[in-house]
């Protein structure tokens, strides 16, 4: 039986980023403030690691005075720095439990466990509404903020953004806002504010969503094909556009697979050189690869959500938490599997779906690649090849990823029905 919380559709959080337009003096104050906050955070993290104190309340008792004295921080900013450190260790411990850094006893895990967290000078620093306040322009194209800095309060600091995102900030912004600085190749800094918006839940009446799905679209995430959908037209389109055999992309740069392979080979060549110039190029390439992955993920998520909205169906995704460390892959597959932002793709689908009221479920992926969608027979040998499924019981043959997506949709329907049978769920 699936718990109600596991399958109830909820609104999601969406991150909105706006660009700051400071003058020279304001930018200098912002950059130095961020550097001081992160230097203090590194000190607090080292103390937390040495004393083995990670809970927010306990860490505050141990480091609050040190944080204020070390960086000359205001009371609220010092509290935010300590919370940031505590949250970072919470995330680190969760990743360790999920096997993100390898099994117990592995060299990588031991190195992570023995090293205190460090923060880059330009890393994001959260500010609450007492340290940062917003004033929006009537046309939703920007506005001004007032923010605490090491030089005192900086007022009338302009920000700009897309009107839809600025309007979302005005209506749905919740919690703290992150200040972050990014630098171009010449080292020139640009400051941004990143805020989280709580989008409203889909409409509900009598305990049920008004947009109750008329079926489910299962989305299978994989090594050869980034995403495949159980909707046949959509699934074929995703395979033809983003899959292993996709034709050359825009500007003749090759298919998604070719781009990923070329990026990996170039990355390996630069890592072997191990020079300062090679490391600089690696950092630039990493940003370029991240932009490429985000662009592809946006394209896939837009297509999936558009089909779900048009057909009145929900979207079913695999729960892939810790999947990279749980699955056993051949060596040639490991780099391919670990080089794509599957969590980002899932997040893109979730927030795009929430904006148009499409339900999204996360299901257990166990045996979704081994179960026959015709007779229900489950066997590891049903999948003799990476992209081929052949049922040993009834002889049904299909593309393996298509099978996976149909089983994900089937499991979502079962979970959703289970919710409606839970006493008091309606």
Short mmCIF file of C-alpha atoms in Angstrom, two decimals:
data_model
loop_
_atom_site.label_atom_id
_atom_site.label_comp_id
_atom_site.label_asym_id
_atom_site.label_seq_id
_atom_site.Cartn_x
_atom_site.Cartn_y
_atom_site.Cartn_z
CA UNK A 1 0.00 0.00 0.00
CA UNK A 2 1.39 3.41 -0.95
CA UNK A 3 1.06 6.25 1.53
CA UNK A 4 -1.04 9.25 0.60
CA UNK A 5 1.97 11.57 0.89
CA UNK A 6 3.87 9.49 -1.63
CA UNK A 7 1.40 10.05 -4.43
CA UNK A 8 -0.50 13.24 -3.66
CA UNK A 9 0.26 15.88 -6.29
CA UNK A 10 1.67 19.06 -4.82
CA UNK A 11 2.81 22.40 -6.14
CA UNK A 12 6.55 22.64 -6.61
CA UNK A 13 9.24 25.16 -5.89
CA UNK A 14 10.69 27.12 -8.79
CA UNK A 15 13.98 28.97 -8.67
CA UNK A 16 14.09 32.44 -10.23
CA UNK A 17 17.30 34.33 -10.96
CA UNK A 18 17.54 38.08 -11.61
CA UNK A 19 20.59 40.10 -12.54
CA UNK A 20 21.88 42.96 -10.41
CA UNK A 21 23.01 46.20 -12.06
CA UNK A 22 25.27 47.82 -9.44
CA UNK A 23 27.58 50.75 -10.02
CA UNK A 24 31.29 50.28 -9.35
CA UNK A 25 31.12 51.06 -5.65
CA UNK A 26 28.06 48.90 -5.09
CA UNK A 27 29.60 45.95 -6.97
CA UNK A 28 32.79 46.18 -4.92
CA UNK A 29 30.77 46.10 -1.69
CA UNK A 30 28.72 43.12 -2.89
CA UNK A 31 31.77 41.10 -3.99
CA UNK A 32 33.66 41.76 -0.74
CA UNK A 33 30.58 40.92 1.32
CA UNK A 34 30.25 37.57 -0.40
CA UNK A 35 33.95 36.81 0.10
CA UNK A 36 33.77 37.64 3.82
CA UNK A 37 30.62 35.54 4.31
CA UNK A 38 32.16 32.51 2.60
CA UNK A 39 35.47 32.85 4.40
CA UNK A 40 33.52 32.88 7.66
CA UNK A 41 31.46 29.90 6.50
CA UNK A 42 34.66 27.93 5.81
CA UNK A 43 35.87 28.72 9.34
CA UNK A 44 32.53 27.64 10.85
CA UNK A 45 32.59 24.44 8.76
CA UNK A 46 36.08 23.61 10.01
CA UNK A 47 34.98 24.09 13.63
CA UNK A 48 31.89 21.95 13.01
CA UNK A 49 34.06 19.19 11.52
CA UNK A 50 36.61 19.29 14.33
CA UNK A 51 34.01 19.31 17.13
CA UNK A 52 31.59 16.99 15.26
CA UNK A 53 28.76 19.47 15.82
CA UNK A 54 26.38 19.67 12.87
CA UNK A 55 22.89 20.50 14.18
CA UNK A 56 21.94 24.13 13.62
CA UNK A 57 21.13 24.91 17.21
CA UNK A 58 24.26 23.27 18.60
CA UNK A 59 26.47 24.78 15.89
CA UNK A 60 25.07 28.24 16.59
CA UNK A 61 25.95 27.89 20.28
CA UNK A 62 29.53 26.93 19.42
CA UNK A 63 30.32 29.33 16.56
CA UNK A 64 28.03 32.39 16.72
CA UNK A 65 30.48 34.65 18.56
CA UNK A 66 33.37 33.48 16.38
CA UNK A 67 31.41 34.12 13.19
CA UNK A 68 30.53 37.67 14.19
CA UNK A 69 34.04 38.50 15.35
CA UNK A 70 35.88 36.88 12.43
CA UNK A 71 33.99 38.58 9.61
CA UNK A 72 32.46 41.57 11.35
CA UNK A 73 29.08 40.21 10.29
CA UNK A 74 25.73 41.50 11.42
CA UNK A 75 23.68 39.30 13.72
CA UNK A 76 21.26 38.06 11.05
CA UNK A 77 24.00 37.48 8.46
CA UNK A 78 26.03 35.49 10.99
CA UNK A 79 22.96 33.36 11.67
CA UNK A 80 22.52 32.80 7.91
CA UNK A 81 26.17 31.75 7.54
CA UNK A 82 25.80 29.20 10.34
CA UNK A 83 22.57 27.85 8.83
CA UNK A 84 24.29 27.54 5.46
CA UNK A 85 27.06 25.45 6.98
CA UNK A 86 24.63 23.24 8.90
CA UNK A 87 22.52 22.71 5.77
CA UNK A 88 25.64 21.84 3.78
CA UNK A 89 26.60 19.14 6.27
CA UNK A 90 23.02 17.82 6.26
CA UNK A 91 23.22 17.48 2.48
CA UNK A 92 26.66 15.87 2.72
CA UNK A 93 25.45 13.25 5.21
CA UNK A 94 22.41 12.49 3.05
CA UNK A 95 24.66 11.99 0.02
CA UNK A 96 26.89 9.69 2.04
CA UNK A 97 23.88 7.61 3.12
CA UNK A 98 22.70 7.38 -0.49
CA UNK A 99 26.11 6.16 -1.62
CA UNK A 100 26.87 9.29 -3.63
CA UNK A 101 30.55 9.14 -2.67
CA UNK A 102 30.96 5.40 -2.87
CA UNK A 103 30.50 2.51 -0.41
CA UNK A 104 31.88 2.48 3.12
CA UNK A 105 35.60 1.87 3.11
CA UNK A 106 36.16 3.34 -0.34
CA UNK A 107 38.97 5.83 -0.80
CA UNK A 108 36.70 8.54 -2.17
CA UNK A 109 34.22 8.25 0.69
CA UNK A 110 37.00 8.30 3.29
CA UNK A 111 38.45 11.46 1.73
CA UNK A 112 35.06 13.21 1.80
CA UNK A 113 34.38 12.18 5.41
CA UNK A 114 37.80 13.37 6.61
CA UNK A 115 37.73 16.79 4.92
CA UNK A 116 35.78 19.79 6.23
CA UNK A 117 33.53 21.60 3.79
CA UNK A 118 35.06 24.63 2.08
CA UNK A 119 33.22 27.50 0.39
CA UNK A 120 34.41 29.39 -2.68
CA UNK A 121 34.67 33.21 -2.29
CA UNK A 122 31.86 33.69 -4.83
CA UNK A 123 29.61 30.89 -3.54
CA UNK A 124 25.97 31.73 -2.88
CA UNK A 125 25.08 33.34 0.45
CA UNK A 126 21.45 33.43 1.67
CA UNK A 127 19.89 36.62 3.02
CA UNK A 128 16.54 36.82 4.79
CA UNK A 129 14.05 39.67 4.47
CA UNK A 130 15.70 41.61 7.30
CA UNK A 131 18.97 41.74 5.37
CA UNK A 132 17.53 42.10 1.87
CA UNK A 133 14.27 43.79 0.84
CA UNK A 134 12.62 44.08 -2.59
CA UNK A 135 10.88 46.95 -4.38
CA UNK A 136 9.24 45.98 -7.70
CA UNK A 137 8.64 48.23 -10.70
CA UNK A 138 5.00 48.45 -11.88
CA UNK A 139 5.86 46.88 -15.27
CA UNK A 140 7.49 43.79 -13.67
CA UNK A 141 10.70 44.27 -15.64
CA UNK A 142 12.84 44.84 -12.59
CA UNK A 143 13.10 46.95 -9.48
CA UNK A 144 15.52 47.70 -6.66
CA UNK A 145 16.77 45.94 -3.58
CA UNK A 146 18.24 47.10 -0.32
CA UNK A 147 20.92 44.71 0.98
CA UNK A 148 23.29 44.46 3.94
CA UNK A 149 27.00 44.63 3.05
CA UNK A 150 30.26 44.92 4.94
CA UNK A 151 30.19 48.63 4.03
CA UNK A 152 26.72 49.11 5.46
CA UNK A 153 23.30 49.01 3.87
CA UNK A 154 23.33 49.43 0.07
CA UNK A 155 20.04 50.88 -1.15
CA UNK A 156 18.49 51.37 -4.60
CA UNK A 157 20.49 48.52 -6.13
CA UNK A 158 18.82 47.81 -9.48
CA UNK A 159 17.83 44.35 -10.68
CA UNK A 160 16.34 43.20 -13.99
CA UNK A 161 14.69 40.01 -15.20
CA UNK A 162 12.09 38.55 -17.50
CA UNK A 163 8.65 40.05 -16.70
CA UNK A 164 7.14 36.61 -16.03
CA UNK A 165 9.89 35.75 -13.56
CA UNK A 166 9.79 39.14 -11.84
CA UNK A 167 6.01 38.79 -11.47
CA UNK A 168 6.53 35.32 -10.02
CA UNK A 169 8.97 36.79 -7.51
CA UNK A 170 6.44 39.40 -6.48
CA UNK A 171 3.59 36.91 -6.01
CA UNK A 172 5.21 33.69 -4.80
CA UNK A 173 8.67 34.38 -3.36
CA UNK A 174 9.24 32.54 -0.09
CA UNK A 175 12.13 32.28 2.32
CA UNK A 176 15.67 33.51 1.88
CA UNK A 177 17.28 34.95 -1.24
CA UNK A 178 20.75 33.87 -2.38
CA UNK A 179 23.36 36.38 -3.49
CA UNK A 180 25.88 34.89 -5.92
CA UNK A 181 28.68 36.23 -8.12
CA UNK A 182 29.74 34.70 -11.43
CA UNK A 183 32.86 35.68 -13.36
CA UNK A 184 33.61 35.71 -17.07
CA UNK A 185 36.86 34.51 -18.64
CA UNK A 186 38.60 37.77 -17.77
CA UNK A 187 37.49 37.47 -14.14
CA UNK A 188 34.94 40.28 -14.36
CA UNK A 189 32.21 39.69 -11.74
CA UNK A 190 28.46 39.78 -12.33
CA UNK A 191 26.08 39.61 -9.37
CA UNK A 192 22.75 37.79 -9.28
CA UNK A 193 19.95 37.20 -6.80
CA UNK A 194 18.38 33.74 -6.71
CA UNK A 195 15.04 33.27 -4.97
CA UNK A 196 12.66 30.34 -4.51
CA UNK A 197 9.00 30.66 -5.43
CA UNK A 198 6.31 28.34 -4.05
CA UNK A 199 3.93 27.82 -6.94
CA UNK A 200 0.30 27.16 -5.94
CA UNK A 201 -1.08 23.64 -5.79
CA UNK A 202 -3.38 22.42 -8.57
CA UNK A 203 -7.06 23.18 -7.83
CA UNK A 204 -8.72 20.74 -5.42
CA UNK A 205 -12.40 20.06 -4.67
CA UNK A 206 -13.71 17.50 -2.15
CA UNK A 207 -10.22 16.13 -1.64
CA UNK A 208 -9.61 15.38 -5.33
CA UNK A 209 -7.75 17.35 -7.95
CA UNK A 210 -9.99 18.97 -10.53
CA UNK A 211 -7.48 17.96 -13.18
CA UNK A 212 -7.42 14.26 -12.23
CA UNK A 213 -5.28 12.60 -14.90
CA UNK A 214 -6.84 10.53 -17.65
CA UNK A 215 -3.97 8.05 -17.68
CA UNK A 216 -0.22 8.48 -17.34
CA UNK A 217 2.78 9.13 -19.56
CA UNK A 218 5.73 7.13 -18.28
CA UNK A 219 9.18 8.61 -18.85
CA UNK A 220 12.15 6.23 -18.85
CA UNK A 221 15.59 7.80 -18.36
CA UNK A 222 18.53 5.89 -19.75
CA UNK A 223 22.10 5.66 -20.99
CA UNK A 224 21.59 5.41 -24.74
CA UNK A 225 18.38 7.43 -24.92
CA UNK A 226 18.21 10.27 -22.42
CA UNK A 227 14.41 10.02 -22.15
CA UNK A 228 11.75 7.82 -23.74
CA UNK A 229 7.99 8.23 -23.21
CA UNK A 230 5.21 5.64 -23.21
CA UNK A 231 3.21 7.85 -25.59
CA UNK A 232 4.31 6.30 -28.89
CA UNK A 233 4.47 9.49 -30.94
CA UNK A 234 6.30 11.38 -28.20
CA UNK A 235 8.57 8.41 -27.47
CA UNK A 236 9.60 8.04 -31.11
CA UNK A 237 10.24 11.79 -31.32
CA UNK A 238 12.49 11.75 -28.24
CA UNK A 239 14.46 8.78 -29.58
CA UNK A 240 14.80 10.31 -33.05
CA UNK A 241 15.81 13.74 -31.71
CA UNK A 242 17.91 13.02 -28.63
CA UNK A 243 18.71 9.31 -28.82
CA UNK A 244 21.71 7.26 -29.87
CA UNK A 245 20.86 7.28 -33.57
CA UNK A 246 19.69 10.87 -33.84
CA UNK A 247 20.88 12.81 -36.91
CA UNK A 248 23.25 15.76 -36.77
CA UNK A 249 22.00 18.61 -34.64
CA UNK A 250 21.98 22.31 -35.29
CA UNK A 251 24.99 23.84 -37.07
CA UNK A 252 26.22 20.32 -37.93
CA UNK A 253 27.48 19.70 -34.40
CA UNK A 254 26.29 16.12 -34.32
CA UNK A 255 23.72 14.23 -32.30
CA UNK A 256 23.38 14.54 -28.55
CA UNK A 257 25.35 11.32 -28.14
CA UNK A 258 28.12 12.57 -30.44
CA UNK A 259 28.36 15.82 -28.50
CA UNK A 260 28.57 13.97 -25.20
CA UNK A 261 31.23 11.59 -26.55
CA UNK A 262 33.29 14.44 -27.98
CA UNK A 263 33.03 16.39 -24.74
CA UNK A 264 34.16 13.37 -22.72
CA UNK A 265 37.15 12.69 -24.98
CA UNK A 266 38.24 16.32 -24.85
CA UNK A 267 37.83 16.37 -21.08
CA UNK A 268 39.99 13.26 -20.71
CA UNK A 269 42.69 14.73 -22.96
CA UNK A 270 42.81 17.95 -20.94
CA UNK A 271 42.90 16.04 -17.65
CA UNK A 272 45.92 14.08 -18.89
CA UNK A 273 47.78 17.31 -19.68
CA UNK A 274 47.20 18.60 -16.14
CA UNK A 275 48.59 22.08 -16.89
CA UNK A 276 47.21 25.38 -15.62
CA UNK A 277 45.94 26.32 -19.05
CA UNK A 278 44.31 22.90 -19.42
CA UNK A 279 42.58 23.34 -16.06
CA UNK A 280 41.28 26.76 -17.11
CA UNK A 281 39.91 25.27 -20.31
CA UNK A 282 38.37 22.41 -18.34
CA UNK A 283 36.45 24.89 -16.20
CA UNK A 284 35.17 26.69 -19.29
CA UNK A 285 34.24 23.39 -20.92
CA UNK A 286 32.39 22.29 -17.79
CA UNK A 287 30.22 25.41 -17.93
CA UNK A 288 29.60 24.86 -21.64
CA UNK A 289 28.63 21.22 -21.09
CA UNK A 290 26.26 22.25 -18.29
CA UNK A 291 24.57 24.79 -20.56
CA UNK A 292 24.21 22.17 -23.30
CA UNK A 293 22.69 19.63 -20.89
CA UNK A 294 20.29 22.24 -19.48
CA UNK A 295 19.19 23.22 -23.00
CA UNK A 296 18.47 19.61 -23.97
CA UNK A 297 16.69 18.97 -20.66
CA UNK A 298 14.52 22.05 -21.23
CA UNK A 299 13.60 20.83 -24.71
CA UNK A 300 12.69 17.35 -23.49
CA UNK A 301 10.70 18.57 -20.49
CA UNK A 302 8.74 21.10 -22.59
CA UNK A 303 7.72 18.39 -25.06
CA UNK A 304 6.72 15.90 -22.35
CA UNK A 305 4.66 18.45 -20.39
CA UNK A 306 3.01 19.81 -23.55
CA UNK A 307 1.79 16.34 -24.57
CA UNK A 308 0.59 15.56 -21.03
CA UNK A 309 -1.32 18.85 -20.81
CA UNK A 310 -2.90 18.43 -24.23
CA UNK A 311 -4.04 14.86 -23.57
CA UNK A 312 -5.08 15.33 -19.94
CA UNK A 313 -2.62 12.76 -18.60
CA UNK A 314 -0.22 12.84 -15.69
CA UNK A 315 3.54 12.26 -15.89
CA UNK A 316 5.29 9.34 -14.18
CA UNK A 317 9.03 9.47 -13.47
CA UNK A 318 11.47 7.00 -11.97
CA UNK A 319 12.72 7.63 -8.46
CA UNK A 320 16.44 7.59 -9.21
CA UNK A 321 17.80 8.70 -5.83
CA UNK A 322 21.28 7.24 -5.45
CA UNK A 323 20.96 5.34 -8.74
CA UNK A 324 24.53 6.06 -9.86
CA UNK A 325 25.95 4.24 -6.88
CA UNK A 326 23.40 1.40 -6.77
CA UNK A 327 23.52 0.19 -10.36
CA UNK A 328 26.33 -1.93 -11.76
CA UNK A 329 27.46 -0.89 -15.23
CA UNK A 330 30.19 -1.91 -17.62
CA UNK A 331 33.13 0.48 -17.72
CA UNK A 332 32.21 2.11 -21.08
CA UNK A 333 28.74 2.94 -19.70
CA UNK A 334 29.82 4.55 -16.44
CA UNK A 335 30.99 7.87 -17.84
CA UNK A 336 27.94 8.15 -20.07
CA UNK A 337 25.58 7.38 -17.20
CA UNK A 338 27.23 9.84 -14.82
CA UNK A 339 27.63 12.70 -17.28
CA UNK A 340 23.98 13.64 -17.68
CA UNK A 341 21.86 15.74 -15.30
CA UNK A 342 18.93 13.35 -14.86
CA UNK A 343 17.89 15.01 -11.59
CA UNK A 344 17.77 18.34 -13.40
CA UNK A 345 15.57 16.85 -16.13
CA UNK A 346 13.18 15.53 -13.49
CA UNK A 347 13.10 18.93 -11.79
CA UNK A 348 12.41 20.68 -15.10
CA UNK A 349 9.51 18.33 -15.84
CA UNK A 350 8.11 18.79 -12.32
CA UNK A 351 8.08 22.58 -12.28
CA UNK A 352 6.82 22.92 -15.85
CA UNK A 353 4.04 20.45 -15.06
CA UNK A 354 3.10 22.28 -11.87
CA UNK A 355 2.71 25.56 -13.76
CA UNK A 356 0.00 24.05 -15.98
CA UNK A 357 -1.57 21.77 -13.36
CA UNK A 358 -0.25 18.44 -14.66
CA UNK A 359 0.23 15.84 -11.86
CA UNK A 360 3.67 14.23 -11.53
CA UNK A 361 4.38 10.98 -9.70
CA UNK A 362 7.71 9.43 -8.75
CA UNK A 363 7.59 5.61 -8.82
CA UNK A 364 9.86 2.76 -7.79
CA UNK A 365 11.87 1.75 -10.89
CA UNK A 366 12.45 -1.87 -9.76
CA UNK A 367 11.93 -4.35 -12.62
CA UNK A 368 10.51 -1.74 -14.99
CA UNK A 369 13.01 -2.89 -17.61
CA UNK A 370 12.29 -6.61 -17.04
CA UNK A 371 8.47 -6.84 -16.94
CA UNK A 372 6.59 -7.73 -20.11
CA UNK A 373 3.80 -5.23 -20.77
CA UNK A 374 1.77 -7.89 -22.59
CA UNK A 375 1.78 -10.86 -20.18
CA UNK A 376 3.38 -9.41 -17.02
CA UNK A 377 6.24 -11.94 -16.94
CA UNK A 378 9.32 -10.61 -15.09
CA UNK A 379 12.76 -12.00 -15.86
CA UNK A 380 16.22 -10.50 -16.11
CA UNK A 381 16.75 -12.49 -19.31
CA UNK A 382 13.80 -10.71 -20.94
CA UNK A 383 16.31 -8.01 -21.85
CA UNK A 384 19.07 -9.76 -23.81
CA UNK A 385 20.50 -6.49 -25.16
CA UNK A 386 20.73 -2.85 -24.11
CA UNK A 387 18.00 -1.70 -26.50
CA UNK A 388 16.07 -4.95 -27.09
CA UNK A 389 13.32 -6.58 -25.02
CA UNK A 390 12.10 -10.10 -25.78
CA UNK A 391 9.73 -11.82 -23.36
CA UNK A 392 10.79 -15.41 -22.65
CA UNK A 393 7.20 -16.33 -21.81
CA UNK A 394 5.06 -14.90 -24.64
CA UNK A 395 7.72 -13.86 -27.16
CA UNK A 396 6.70 -10.17 -27.21
CA UNK A 397 9.47 -8.01 -28.73
CA UNK A 398 9.87 -4.25 -28.31
CA UNK A 399 12.45 -1.51 -27.79
CA UNK A 400 13.71 -1.91 -24.21
CA UNK A 401 13.28 1.76 -23.27
CA UNK A 402 9.71 1.77 -24.60
CA UNK A 403 9.02 -1.21 -22.32
CA UNK A 404 10.49 0.69 -19.38
CA UNK A 405 8.35 3.76 -20.00
CA UNK A 406 5.15 1.68 -20.26
CA UNK A 407 5.93 -0.09 -16.99
CA UNK A 408 6.57 3.25 -15.28
CA UNK A 409 3.17 4.48 -16.50
CA UNK A 410 1.56 1.22 -15.32
CA UNK A 411 3.12 1.56 -11.87
CA UNK A 412 1.98 5.19 -11.60
CA UNK A 413 -1.60 4.14 -12.34
CA UNK A 414 -1.38 1.48 -9.62
CA UNK A 415 0.03 3.95 -7.09
CA UNK A 416 -2.62 6.53 -7.92
CA UNK A 417 -5.40 3.96 -7.49
CA UNK A 418 -3.85 2.89 -4.19
CA UNK A 419 -4.10 6.47 -2.98
CA UNK A 420 -7.84 6.57 -3.66
CA UNK A 421 -8.36 3.39 -1.59
CA UNK A 422 -6.55 4.71 1.49
CA UNK A 423 -9.16 5.44 4.22
CA UNK A 424 -9.64 9.18 4.59
CA UNK A 425 -7.71 10.01 1.41
CA UNK A 426 -10.68 11.72 -0.22
#
